Coordinates of C-alpha atoms in Angstrom, one line a residue:
M5 CA 51.2 -59.4 5.8
G6 CA 48.3 -61.2 4.9
L7 CA 50.4 -62.9 2.0
R8 CA 52.9 -64.2 4.4
P9 CA 52.5 -67.8 6.1
S10 CA 52.6 -67.8 9.8
K11 CA 55.5 -69.7 11.6
S12 CA 53.2 -72.7 12.7
S13 CA 52.0 -73.0 8.8
I14 CA 55.5 -73.5 7.5
V15 CA 56.7 -76.4 10.0
E16 CA 53.3 -78.2 9.3
P17 CA 53.9 -80.7 6.4
R18 CA 50.2 -82.3 6.8
K19 CA 49.0 -79.4 4.3
N20 CA 51.6 -80.3 1.8
Y21 CA 51.1 -83.5 -0.2
R22 CA 53.6 -82.6 -3.0
F23 CA 55.4 -86.4 -2.3
A24 CA 53.8 -89.2 -0.3
F25 CA 56.7 -89.7 1.9
G26 CA 56.1 -86.3 3.7
S27 CA 52.9 -87.5 4.8
W28 CA 54.2 -90.7 6.0
L29 CA 56.8 -88.8 8.2
T30 CA 54.6 -86.5 9.6
A31 CA 52.2 -89.2 10.9
A32 CA 55.1 -90.9 13.1
S33 CA 56.8 -87.7 13.9
H34 CA 53.5 -86.2 15.4
T35 CA 52.9 -89.2 17.3
G36 CA 56.2 -89.6 18.9
R37 CA 56.2 -85.6 19.7
D38 CA 52.9 -85.7 21.1
M39 CA 53.9 -88.3 23.7
S40 CA 56.6 -86.4 25.2
T41 CA 54.5 -83.5 26.2
Q42 CA 51.8 -84.8 28.2
G43 CA 53.3 -83.6 31.4
S44 CA 54.2 -85.7 34.7
T45 CA 51.8 -88.4 34.0
S46 CA 53.5 -89.1 30.5
T47 CA 56.7 -88.8 32.2
A48 CA 56.0 -91.6 34.5
V49 CA 55.1 -94.1 31.7
E50 CA 57.6 -92.8 29.7
P51 CA 60.1 -96.0 30.1
T52 CA 57.2 -98.6 29.6
I53 CA 56.1 -96.7 26.2
A54 CA 60.0 -96.5 25.1
K55 CA 60.4 -100.3 25.9
R56 CA 57.2 -101.3 23.8
R57 CA 58.3 -98.8 20.9
G58 CA 61.6 -100.3 20.8
G59 CA 60.3 -103.6 20.8
R60 CA 58.0 -102.9 17.9
I61 CA 60.7 -101.3 15.8
L62 CA 63.1 -104.2 16.5
F63 CA 60.0 -107.0 15.6
A64 CA 59.3 -104.8 12.3
S65 CA 63.2 -104.5 11.5
V66 CA 63.6 -108.1 11.8
A67 CA 60.1 -109.3 10.0
A68 CA 61.1 -107.0 7.2
Q69 CA 64.6 -107.5 6.7
S70 CA 63.2 -111.3 6.5
I71 CA 60.9 -111.3 4.0
E72 CA 62.6 -108.7 2.1
Y73 CA 66.1 -111.2 2.0
Y74 CA 64.0 -114.1 1.7
D75 CA 62.5 -112.6 -1.8
F76 CA 66.0 -111.4 -3.1
L77 CA 67.8 -114.5 -1.9
I78 CA 65.4 -117.2 -3.5
Y79 CA 66.2 -115.6 -7.0
G80 CA 70.0 -117.1 -6.1
T81 CA 68.7 -120.5 -5.1
A82 CA 66.1 -120.8 -8.2
A83 CA 69.0 -119.5 -10.6
S84 CA 71.3 -122.5 -9.0
L85 CA 68.8 -125.0 -9.8
V86 CA 66.4 -124.2 -12.5
L87 CA 66.2 -120.8 -14.3
N88 CA 69.2 -121.3 -16.6
D89 CA 67.3 -124.4 -18.5
L90 CA 63.7 -121.9 -18.0
F91 CA 65.0 -118.6 -19.4
F92 CA 68.3 -119.2 -20.8
P93 CA 68.1 -122.2 -22.8
S94 CA 71.4 -123.0 -24.6
G95 CA 73.1 -126.1 -26.0
N96 CA 76.1 -125.1 -24.1
S97 CA 75.4 -125.4 -20.0
L98 CA 78.3 -123.6 -19.1
S99 CA 76.9 -120.2 -21.2
S100 CA 73.2 -120.5 -19.9
T101 CA 75.0 -120.8 -16.0
L102 CA 77.1 -118.0 -16.8
A103 CA 73.9 -115.9 -18.1
T104 CA 71.5 -116.9 -15.1
F105 CA 74.4 -115.7 -12.5
A106 CA 74.7 -112.5 -14.9
T107 CA 71.0 -111.8 -13.9
F108 CA 71.6 -112.7 -10.4
A109 CA 74.3 -110.2 -10.4
V110 CA 72.1 -107.5 -12.2
G111 CA 70.0 -107.5 -8.8
F112 CA 73.1 -106.4 -7.0
A113 CA 74.0 -103.4 -10.0
G114 CA 70.4 -102.2 -8.8
R115 CA 71.7 -101.9 -5.0
P116 CA 73.1 -98.7 -5.2
I117 CA 70.4 -96.9 -7.9
G118 CA 68.2 -98.2 -4.8
A119 CA 71.0 -96.9 -1.8
A120 CA 70.7 -93.4 -3.8
I121 CA 67.2 -93.0 -4.2
F122 CA 66.1 -94.0 -1.0
G123 CA 68.8 -92.5 1.1
H124 CA 68.0 -89.5 -0.5
F125 CA 64.2 -89.6 0.9
G126 CA 65.4 -91.7 4.2
D127 CA 67.7 -88.6 5.0
K128 CA 65.0 -86.1 4.2
F129 CA 61.9 -87.6 5.0
G130 CA 62.7 -90.2 7.5
R131 CA 63.9 -94.1 8.0
K132 CA 60.0 -95.1 8.1
P133 CA 59.0 -94.1 4.4
A134 CA 62.0 -94.9 3.0
L135 CA 61.6 -98.3 4.2
L136 CA 58.0 -98.6 3.5
A137 CA 58.4 -98.2 0.0
A138 CA 61.3 -100.5 -0.5
M139 CA 59.1 -102.8 1.1
L140 CA 56.2 -102.6 -1.3
L141 CA 58.7 -102.6 -4.3
M142 CA 60.0 -105.8 -3.8
A143 CA 56.5 -107.3 -3.0
V144 CA 55.6 -106.3 -6.2
S145 CA 58.7 -107.4 -8.3
S146 CA 58.9 -110.8 -6.6
T147 CA 55.6 -111.8 -7.0
L148 CA 55.6 -111.0 -10.9
I149 CA 58.7 -113.1 -11.2
G150 CA 56.5 -116.0 -9.7
L151 CA 53.9 -115.4 -12.8
L152 CA 56.3 -114.8 -15.4
P153 CA 56.1 -116.8 -18.5
T154 CA 59.1 -118.6 -19.3
Y155 CA 61.6 -118.3 -23.0
S156 CA 59.2 -121.4 -24.4
A157 CA 56.2 -119.4 -24.0
I158 CA 56.9 -115.8 -25.0
G159 CA 60.6 -116.4 -26.3
V160 CA 63.1 -113.3 -25.9
T161 CA 60.6 -111.7 -23.6
A162 CA 60.8 -113.4 -21.1
P163 CA 64.6 -113.0 -19.9
I164 CA 64.3 -109.4 -20.7
L165 CA 61.6 -109.1 -18.1
L166 CA 63.4 -111.4 -15.7
V167 CA 66.1 -109.0 -15.8
I168 CA 64.0 -106.0 -15.5
L169 CA 61.9 -107.7 -12.2
R170 CA 65.3 -108.8 -10.8
M171 CA 66.9 -105.1 -11.0
A172 CA 63.6 -104.1 -9.5
Q173 CA 64.3 -106.4 -6.4
G174 CA 68.0 -105.0 -6.4
I175 CA 66.5 -101.5 -6.2
S176 CA 64.5 -102.0 -3.3
V177 CA 67.1 -104.0 -1.4
G178 CA 69.4 -101.0 -1.8
G179 CA 67.2 -98.7 -0.1
H180 CA 65.5 -101.5 2.2
F181 CA 68.9 -102.7 3.9
S182 CA 70.2 -99.3 5.9
G183 CA 66.2 -98.2 6.6
A184 CA 65.5 -101.8 8.6
T185 CA 69.0 -101.3 10.2
L186 CA 69.2 -97.5 11.0
L187 CA 65.4 -97.7 12.6
A188 CA 66.9 -100.3 15.2
L189 CA 70.5 -99.0 15.3
E190 CA 69.3 -95.2 16.2
S191 CA 66.7 -96.4 18.4
A192 CA 69.2 -98.3 20.7
P193 CA 70.9 -97.4 23.8
P194 CA 74.2 -96.1 23.2
K195 CA 76.4 -98.8 24.6
R196 CA 74.2 -101.3 22.7
R197 CA 74.3 -99.8 19.0
G198 CA 76.4 -102.4 17.6
L199 CA 74.0 -105.4 19.2
F200 CA 70.7 -103.6 18.1
G201 CA 72.1 -102.7 14.4
S202 CA 72.9 -106.3 14.2
L203 CA 69.6 -107.7 14.8
P204 CA 68.0 -107.0 11.7
Q205 CA 70.7 -109.1 10.2
L206 CA 68.9 -111.9 11.8
G207 CA 66.3 -111.3 9.1
V208 CA 69.1 -112.2 6.5
I209 CA 69.2 -115.6 8.3
V210 CA 65.4 -115.8 8.9
G211 CA 64.8 -115.2 4.9
M212 CA 67.5 -117.6 3.8
V213 CA 66.3 -120.5 6.0
A214 CA 62.9 -119.7 5.3
G215 CA 63.5 -119.8 1.6
T216 CA 65.8 -123.0 1.5
L217 CA 62.7 -124.5 3.5
V218 CA 60.5 -123.7 0.7
F219 CA 62.6 -124.9 -2.2
L220 CA 63.0 -128.0 -0.3
L221 CA 59.8 -128.6 0.4
M222 CA 58.7 -127.9 -3.0
S223 CA 61.7 -130.5 -4.2
N224 CA 60.4 -133.1 -2.2
V225 CA 56.5 -132.8 -3.0
T226 CA 57.1 -132.7 -6.8
T227 CA 58.8 -134.6 -9.4
S228 CA 61.5 -133.1 -11.4
D229 CA 59.4 -132.0 -14.2
Q230 CA 56.4 -130.6 -11.9
F231 CA 59.1 -128.5 -10.1
S232 CA 60.6 -126.8 -13.2
A233 CA 56.9 -126.5 -14.5
W234 CA 55.3 -124.8 -11.5
G235 CA 57.3 -126.2 -8.5
W236 CA 59.9 -123.3 -8.4
R237 CA 57.2 -120.2 -8.8
I238 CA 55.7 -120.9 -5.4
P239 CA 58.5 -119.5 -3.1
F240 CA 58.0 -116.2 -5.3
L241 CA 54.2 -116.0 -4.9
L242 CA 54.8 -116.3 -1.1
S243 CA 56.2 -113.0 -1.4
V244 CA 52.9 -111.4 -1.2
L245 CA 53.2 -111.7 2.8
M246 CA 55.0 -108.5 2.7
F247 CA 51.9 -106.5 2.0
P248 CA 50.1 -106.8 5.6
L249 CA 53.9 -106.2 7.2
A250 CA 53.9 -103.2 5.2
Y251 CA 50.7 -102.0 6.6
F252 CA 52.1 -102.9 10.5
V253 CA 54.9 -100.7 9.6
H254 CA 52.9 -97.8 8.5
R255 CA 50.6 -97.8 11.1
F256 CA 52.5 -98.7 14.2
I257 CA 56.2 -98.1 13.6
E258 CA 57.7 -94.2 14.4
D259 CA 60.6 -92.8 13.4
T260 CA 63.8 -92.7 15.4
P261 CA 64.6 -90.0 17.4
E262 CA 67.9 -89.2 15.8
F263 CA 66.7 -88.7 12.7
H264 CA 64.0 -85.8 14.2
N265 CA 67.2 -84.5 16.0
A266 CA 69.5 -84.2 13.0
N267 CA 66.5 -82.5 11.1
E268 CA 65.8 -80.2 13.7
K269 CA 69.5 -79.3 14.0
M270 CA 70.0 -79.2 9.9
A271 CA 66.9 -76.9 9.4
D272 CA 68.8 -73.7 10.0
K273 CA 71.5 -74.9 7.4
K274 CA 69.2 -76.0 4.5
R275 CA 69.7 -72.9 2.3
S276 CA 73.3 -73.2 2.0
A277 CA 73.4 -77.1 2.0
P278 CA 72.8 -79.2 -1.0
R279 CA 69.5 -80.3 -1.1
S280 CA 70.3 -84.2 -1.6
S281 CA 72.1 -86.3 1.1
V282 CA 73.4 -88.1 -1.8
I283 CA 75.0 -85.2 -3.5
Q284 CA 76.5 -84.2 0.2
V285 CA 77.9 -87.7 0.7
L286 CA 79.7 -87.9 -2.9
R287 CA 81.2 -84.6 -2.4
H288 CA 83.5 -86.7 0.0
P289 CA 83.6 -90.1 -2.0
K290 CA 86.5 -91.6 0.3
Q291 CA 84.7 -92.5 3.2
V292 CA 82.2 -94.1 0.9
L293 CA 84.6 -96.1 -0.8
L294 CA 86.4 -97.3 2.3
V295 CA 83.1 -98.7 3.2
A296 CA 82.7 -100.5 0.2
F297 CA 86.2 -102.0 0.1
T298 CA 85.2 -103.1 3.8
F299 CA 82.4 -104.7 3.4
L300 CA 84.3 -107.0 0.1
P301 CA 84.8 -110.1 1.7
A302 CA 81.7 -110.4 3.5
G303 CA 79.4 -110.4 0.9
I304 CA 81.7 -112.5 -1.3
S305 CA 82.2 -115.1 1.3
F306 CA 78.5 -115.2 2.0
Y307 CA 77.2 -115.4 -1.3
V308 CA 80.1 -118.1 -2.5
I309 CA 78.9 -120.2 0.5
V310 CA 75.1 -119.9 -0.4
T311 CA 75.0 -120.0 -3.9
G312 CA 78.1 -120.7 -5.6
L313 CA 78.6 -123.6 -3.6
L314 CA 75.4 -125.0 -4.5
H315 CA 75.8 -124.6 -8.1
Y316 CA 79.4 -126.2 -7.6
A317 CA 78.3 -129.3 -5.8
T318 CA 75.2 -129.9 -7.4
H319 CA 76.4 -129.6 -11.0
D320 CA 80.1 -130.6 -10.8
L321 CA 80.5 -132.7 -7.8
H322 CA 77.2 -134.4 -8.2
V323 CA 76.0 -133.9 -4.6
S324 CA 72.6 -133.9 -4.4
R325 CA 70.2 -131.1 -4.1
N326 CA 68.3 -131.7 -1.2
A327 CA 71.7 -132.0 0.6
M328 CA 73.1 -128.9 -0.3
L329 CA 70.2 -127.3 0.5
T330 CA 70.4 -128.8 3.5
V331 CA 73.9 -127.2 4.4
V332 CA 73.1 -123.9 3.3
M333 CA 69.9 -124.0 6.0
I334 CA 71.9 -125.5 9.0
S335 CA 75.0 -122.9 8.0
M336 CA 72.8 -120.2 9.0
V337 CA 72.8 -121.6 12.9
P338 CA 76.5 -120.3 13.1
F339 CA 76.0 -117.4 10.8
T340 CA 73.2 -116.2 13.1
V341 CA 75.4 -116.9 16.7
A342 CA 78.2 -115.0 15.2
T343 CA 76.4 -112.2 13.9
V344 CA 74.9 -111.4 17.4
G345 CA 78.0 -112.8 19.3
F346 CA 80.3 -110.3 17.3
A347 CA 78.0 -107.8 17.3
W348 CA 77.8 -107.6 21.1
L349 CA 81.5 -108.1 21.5
S350 CA 82.2 -105.0 19.0
D351 CA 80.3 -103.0 21.7
I352 CA 83.0 -103.7 24.2
V353 CA 86.0 -103.9 22.3
G354 CA 85.6 -101.8 19.0
R355 CA 83.9 -102.3 15.9
R356 CA 87.3 -102.1 14.0
K357 CA 89.1 -105.0 15.7
V358 CA 86.4 -107.5 15.2
Y359 CA 85.9 -106.8 12.2
A360 CA 89.3 -107.2 10.7
A361 CA 89.7 -110.4 12.6
G362 CA 86.6 -111.6 10.8
A363 CA 88.1 -110.6 7.5
V364 CA 91.6 -112.2 8.3
F365 CA 89.5 -115.5 9.3
A366 CA 87.3 -115.7 6.3
G367 CA 90.2 -115.0 3.8
A368 CA 92.2 -117.9 5.5
W369 CA 89.4 -120.5 5.5
A370 CA 88.5 -120.2 1.8
F371 CA 91.8 -122.6 1.2
A372 CA 90.1 -124.8 3.4
L373 CA 86.4 -124.5 2.1
F374 CA 87.0 -126.1 -1.1
P375 CA 89.1 -129.0 -0.4
L376 CA 86.4 -129.9 2.3
V377 CA 83.4 -129.6 -0.1
E378 CA 85.4 -131.6 -2.9
T379 CA 85.3 -134.6 -0.4
R380 CA 81.6 -135.3 -1.3
S381 CA 81.0 -136.1 2.3
F382 CA 78.3 -134.4 3.6
G383 CA 79.8 -134.1 6.8
L384 CA 82.9 -132.3 5.6
I385 CA 80.6 -130.0 3.3
L386 CA 78.4 -128.9 6.5
L387 CA 81.5 -128.4 8.7
A388 CA 83.0 -126.4 5.7
A389 CA 79.9 -124.2 5.1
C390 CA 79.4 -123.8 9.0
V391 CA 82.8 -122.8 10.3
G392 CA 82.9 -120.4 6.8
Q393 CA 79.8 -118.8 8.2
L394 CA 81.5 -118.0 11.5
G395 CA 84.0 -115.7 9.8
V396 CA 81.1 -113.8 8.0
G397 CA 79.2 -113.5 10.5
A398 CA 82.1 -111.6 12.3
M399 CA 81.8 -109.3 9.6
F400 CA 78.1 -108.8 9.1
G401 CA 77.4 -108.5 13.0
P402 CA 79.8 -105.3 13.8
G403 CA 79.4 -103.9 10.2
T404 CA 76.1 -102.5 10.7
A405 CA 77.2 -100.1 13.1
L406 CA 80.8 -99.6 11.8
F407 CA 79.3 -98.6 8.5
A408 CA 76.3 -96.3 9.9
E409 CA 78.7 -94.8 12.5
A410 CA 80.9 -93.9 9.8
F411 CA 78.7 -91.1 8.7
P412 CA 76.7 -88.0 10.7
P413 CA 73.2 -88.6 11.1
N414 CA 71.8 -86.3 8.1
V415 CA 73.6 -88.4 5.6
R416 CA 73.8 -91.7 7.3
Y417 CA 71.3 -93.6 5.4
S418 CA 72.4 -92.4 2.1
G419 CA 76.4 -92.9 2.9
S420 CA 76.2 -96.3 4.5
A421 CA 73.4 -97.4 2.1
I422 CA 75.9 -96.4 -1.0
G423 CA 78.8 -97.4 0.2
N424 CA 77.4 -101.1 1.5
Q425 CA 75.7 -101.5 -2.0
L426 CA 79.1 -100.8 -4.2
A427 CA 80.9 -103.3 -2.3
N428 CA 77.6 -105.5 -3.2
I429 CA 78.0 -104.9 -7.1
V430 CA 81.7 -105.6 -7.3
G431 CA 81.7 -108.2 -4.5
A432 CA 78.5 -110.1 -3.6
G433 CA 76.7 -109.8 -6.9
L434 CA 79.8 -110.9 -9.1
A435 CA 80.9 -113.6 -6.7
P436 CA 78.7 -116.6 -8.2
F437 CA 79.6 -115.5 -11.7
I438 CA 83.5 -115.0 -10.9
M439 CA 83.4 -118.3 -9.1
V440 CA 81.8 -120.3 -12.1
A441 CA 84.1 -118.5 -14.3
L442 CA 87.7 -119.2 -12.1
L443 CA 86.6 -122.5 -12.0
A444 CA 86.0 -123.1 -15.8
A445 CA 89.2 -121.4 -16.7
T446 CA 91.5 -122.6 -14.2
H447 CA 90.0 -126.1 -13.6
T448 CA 91.0 -125.8 -10.0
S449 CA 89.0 -124.3 -6.7
V450 CA 92.3 -122.9 -5.4
S451 CA 91.7 -119.8 -7.8
V452 CA 88.1 -118.9 -5.8
A453 CA 89.8 -119.5 -2.5
A454 CA 92.5 -117.0 -3.6
Y455 CA 90.0 -114.2 -5.4
M456 CA 88.4 -114.4 -1.6
A457 CA 91.7 -114.0 0.5
V458 CA 92.5 -110.8 -1.8
A459 CA 89.0 -109.3 -0.9
S460 CA 90.1 -110.0 2.7
I461 CA 93.5 -108.4 2.0
V462 CA 91.7 -105.1 0.4
S463 CA 89.2 -105.1 3.7
L464 CA 92.3 -105.0 5.9
L465 CA 93.6 -102.2 4.3
A466 CA 90.0 -100.1 4.1
V467 CA 89.2 -100.9 7.3
A468 CA 92.6 -99.9 8.8
L469 CA 92.0 -96.2 7.3
I470 CA 88.2 -95.8 7.5
R471 CA 87.5 -92.9 9.7
I472 CA 85.0 -93.7 12.7
P473 CA 83.9 -90.1 14.6
G474 CA 84.3 -90.9 18.4
E475 CA 85.3 -94.1 18.0
E476 CA 87.2 -94.0 21.1
S477 CA 84.2 -93.9 23.3
E478 CA 82.8 -97.2 21.7
S479 CA 84.8 -99.3 24.2

């Protein structure tokens, strides 16, 4: 009897320091449970506490997503403007550009790895600790990119280190995206999950606008030589702002009630179930693949507009760099409105219908997008990007809840993250590379529009087949 641990010692994870995630989860879970057992006084203030907790969670989710995507997306801007000459010097401009966008795609290749790693720990230990680890990884890798010597200083070591750090960025985003969105979505009222799940997506917009503004500022306050020498580094060095935000999440944010409930329900099944939620998800890959195919046009359209067009217009059409950076920044406004608005609409009419409409619109608009950009008129280029972002927002908005609800809570982090990030490998990550390659091979932008339209058709087929448990109740 003395060798058999008591029941209380079995469930007390504070004494198990085999992994740091466990201790992080313990602090959050015990805080929440202590509040629920304070008697009538606690019951009286429970709505106020819940509202304050929900506000903190939404702030943390949006802020974390903002800095995370600021870090991830400024690489695309730098790749379009300067990295090809600094890290991949070549007598052939096309070869340098393709090499640079290949490293851009490497970041997306790392995202499924991050989805698997952080998905496992997010389903096992909690959304919060997995999110924290992803945030810290991004802060370190992005800051190091800003300090990295170029090819002229250390030779071939420079692009190798750049690829490694870009991969680390991708691993971080692969785990971070689902952590931030699930914190918000699983803390939402039942009839507002689409809206709450879309709010962390605002971080994508904030991160994109902030990154564009910083690049625009550095472009205006430096000469061309100064920008190439050190100006491009400043946006990456600002990534240190992630560290105080990580402390805020660690100190003030609790994990979601839905995670705790699912964890308790699965406690009796742990001996017979696979140890990893990733393994459970991959044993039934159909749902993961359908999520991936569904998300294809959202990622492709977004990165064609914010990265591919930036390179195409400045290098091939000779539109000014500042004009295109301004277009990208302003296009985030309709993207924001569409993301939140269509997410709200999906709570009323259903995720599937809204998402499918967005995919149809994005595929059709692709054939108007490039002719408008090729006019070289700032107003028409702005129109092309802004209208295109409406279709992207119609997919991003309901997509978060759609993909999360495709999986039960005990494997939700892994399932939604892996499906989403697989789409980002074959879709978003390769979109600028494929766009440049198609333009070089066909000498017409119609080929790129067709590529975007095919992605939308594939998405429509997938969204028709994806199974959403309890879908009939969402409207």
